[in-house]
Amino acid sequence: PSSTPTMAMQAQKMGCAWGRLCLLLSLLLQLPGSQAKCYFQAKAPCEYEGKQFSLGESWLSTNCLLCTCLHPVGVGCCETTQHPIDFPDWCEAHYDSQTCQISVVQKANPSLPCVKSMEHEWGSA
């Protein structure tokens, strides 16, 4: 009889930990910017560039992934950039790995942003 409350408390603690983990994972997978892709690595360690992370801690990787430690079950990572999907064919998306940003520029002159003008109508659909 004395072990029953202890087992119940352990089960409750374990349920609470898994509940938090599931909540964290669901939030991670619903980051703003619905175009962002998320990945889950079950055997990945919660370590990046020599630093150890605890459950719920996050870090930004050099390839612009926001990763969250989901110890002991692995690591979840989501892209932080929003990929443009609707722009005219005279434009193209340029990715800047330094800022983790994607900009839409003119193909003819990539130093110029892709903007609506009199000669190029777009974005009305």
Phi, psi and omega in degrees: 000326183288338181277341182298311178298323180296315179295321179295319179294320179296318179296320180294317179297317180295317178298320179295317179297315179292325177298316178295320179297315179295320178296315179299315180296318180292323177292319179300321183279355180242035180299152177302149184090078188300348178279349182293139178260144179239152182226149176234128179243106186295326184256007182288138176281154178274065183217139178212128181049045176080358180258136179268137180242151180259169179309124178092346179282148182235159175212156178257120181280167181293339177262027172064031173260133174268113184252145180232133179286125179242037183307134011263010187265354177136206183227136175249133180230142176230145175295143179261347181270146175260121183275122178292138183239345184231092176214159185295160183289347177273007179238166177212157179271132176245131182257129177251107183289342178286321183256353184061033181244150174243129177239151178258121184235167178284136178297319183294329180213089184299349177280350179255137178290156178275107181233155178289133178221178180296322183278340180235101177268133177199167175081011183271346185285000000 
